[in-house]
Amino acid sequence: MSNKLRSVLSFRVARELIARGFHVVDFATSRKYSGKVVVKFEASREFDEAFSDIMRRIKGEDNSASTSNVHGAPR
């Protein structure tokens, strides 16, 4: 078992990771973003793969939403 942790700032991403079976290790105040809370997970190759998969999907959703109505085209 690794003692390294990964911090996740997005609660949306954290919920998805939890739904995929990853366990929250701790909550902490973000060192980078004052007043924000991060969710800490144990680092693993599986975690990194799931995190990357979730981020790719979210970025794909964001890109399709921002380009789906270009120049007043119907959705």
mmCIF file of C-alpha atoms in Angstrom:
data_model
loop_
_atom_site.group_PDB
_atom_site.id
_atom_site.type_symbol
_atom_site.label_atom_id
_atom_site.label_comp_id
_atom_site.label_asym_id
_atom_site.label_seq_id
_atom_site.Cartn_x
_atom_site.Cartn_y
_atom_site.Cartn_z
ATOM 1 C CA MET A 1 0.000 0.000 0.000
ATOM 2 C CA SER A 2 1.331 3.387 -1.028
ATOM 3 C CA ASN A 3 1.382 6.323 1.362
ATOM 4 C CA LYS A 4 1.334 8.900 -1.452
ATOM 5 C CA LEU A 5 -1.855 10.862 -1.902
ATOM 6 C CA ARG A 6 -3.523 12.633 -4.812
ATOM 7 C CA SER A 7 -5.536 15.794 -4.182
ATOM 8 C CA VAL A 8 -8.682 16.505 -6.170
ATOM 9 C CA LEU A 9 -10.140 20.016 -6.095
ATOM 10 C CA SER A 10 -13.282 19.257 -8.110
ATOM 11 C CA PHE A 11 -16.110 17.661 -6.148
ATOM 12 C CA ARG A 12 -17.593 16.517 -9.476
ATOM 13 C CA VAL A 13 -14.442 14.531 -10.211
ATOM 14 C CA ALA A 14 -14.208 13.296 -6.605
ATOM 15 C CA ARG A 15 -17.802 11.966 -6.763
ATOM 16 C CA GLU A 16 -17.003 10.085 -9.964
ATOM 17 C CA LEU A 17 -13.887 8.561 -8.412
ATOM 18 C CA ILE A 18 -15.902 7.484 -5.361
ATOM 19 C CA ALA A 19 -18.541 5.968 -7.658
ATOM 20 C CA ARG A 20 -15.748 3.977 -9.317
ATOM 21 C CA GLY A 21 -14.741 2.532 -5.946
ATOM 22 C CA PHE A 22 -11.900 4.791 -4.852
ATOM 23 C CA HIS A 23 -11.938 5.661 -1.154
ATOM 24 C CA VAL A 24 -11.479 9.121 0.296
ATOM 25 C CA VAL A 25 -8.482 9.212 2.634
ATOM 26 C CA ASP A 26 -8.846 12.785 3.887
ATOM 27 C CA PHE A 27 -10.111 16.299 3.245
ATOM 28 C CA ALA A 28 -7.779 19.271 3.512
ATOM 29 C CA THR A 29 -7.582 22.965 2.768
ATOM 30 C CA SER A 30 -5.975 23.639 -0.581
ATOM 31 C CA ARG A 31 -2.500 25.111 -0.346
ATOM 32 C CA LYS A 32 -2.818 26.606 -3.824
ATOM 33 C CA TYR A 33 -6.382 27.978 -3.719
ATOM 34 C CA SER A 34 -7.178 29.795 -0.499
ATOM 35 C CA GLY A 35 -10.489 28.801 1.050
ATOM 36 C CA LYS A 36 -10.977 25.729 -1.160
ATOM 37 C CA VAL A 37 -11.144 22.144 0.050
ATOM 38 C CA VAL A 38 -9.412 19.228 -1.642
ATOM 39 C CA VAL A 39 -10.399 15.583 -1.441
ATOM 40 C CA LYS A 40 -7.439 13.255 -0.921
ATOM 41 C CA PHE A 41 -7.217 9.782 -2.424
ATOM 42 C CA GLU A 42 -4.473 7.171 -2.219
ATOM 43 C CA ALA A 43 -2.235 7.327 -5.289
ATOM 44 C CA SER A 44 -2.143 4.316 -7.576
ATOM 45 C CA ARG A 45 -1.839 3.552 -11.260
ATOM 46 C CA GLU A 46 -5.558 2.665 -11.296
ATOM 47 C CA PHE A 47 -6.419 6.015 -9.700
ATOM 48 C CA ASP A 48 -4.331 7.911 -12.267
ATOM 49 C CA GLU A 49 -6.005 6.044 -15.143
ATOM 50 C CA ALA A 50 -9.508 6.686 -13.762
ATOM 51 C CA PHE A 51 -8.694 10.352 -13.093
ATOM 52 C CA SER A 52 -7.372 10.811 -16.646
ATOM 53 C CA ASP A 53 -10.442 9.076 -18.090
ATOM 54 C CA ILE A 54 -12.810 11.316 -16.111
ATOM 55 C CA MET A 55 -10.927 14.480 -17.063
ATOM 56 C CA ARG A 56 -10.927 13.525 -20.783
ATOM 57 C CA ARG A 57 -14.673 12.928 -20.643
ATOM 58 C CA ILE A 58 -15.372 16.198 -18.816
ATOM 59 C CA LYS A 59 -13.196 18.178 -21.225
ATOM 60 C CA GLY A 60 -15.016 16.519 -24.124
ATOM 61 C CA GLU A 61 -18.373 17.532 -22.637
ATOM 62 C CA ASP A 62 -17.153 21.098 -22.140
ATOM 63 C CA ASN A 63 -15.837 21.310 -25.708
ATOM 64 C CA SER A 64 -19.035 19.946 -27.246
ATOM 65 C CA ALA A 65 -21.185 22.321 -25.185
ATOM 66 C CA SER A 66 -19.158 25.358 -26.222
ATOM 67 C CA THR A 67 -19.171 24.477 -29.929
ATOM 68 C CA SER A 68 -22.646 22.971 -30.280
ATOM 69 C CA ASN A 69 -24.355 26.324 -30.871
ATOM 70 C CA VAL A 70 -21.811 28.125 -33.027
ATOM 71 C CA HIS A 71 -23.312 30.966 -35.093
ATOM 72 C CA GLY A 72 -26.821 30.211 -33.888
ATOM 73 C CA ALA A 73 -26.857 26.683 -35.298
ATOM 74 C CA PRO A 74 -29.610 24.521 -33.770
ATOM 75 C CA ARG A 75 -28.577 22.088 -31.083
#
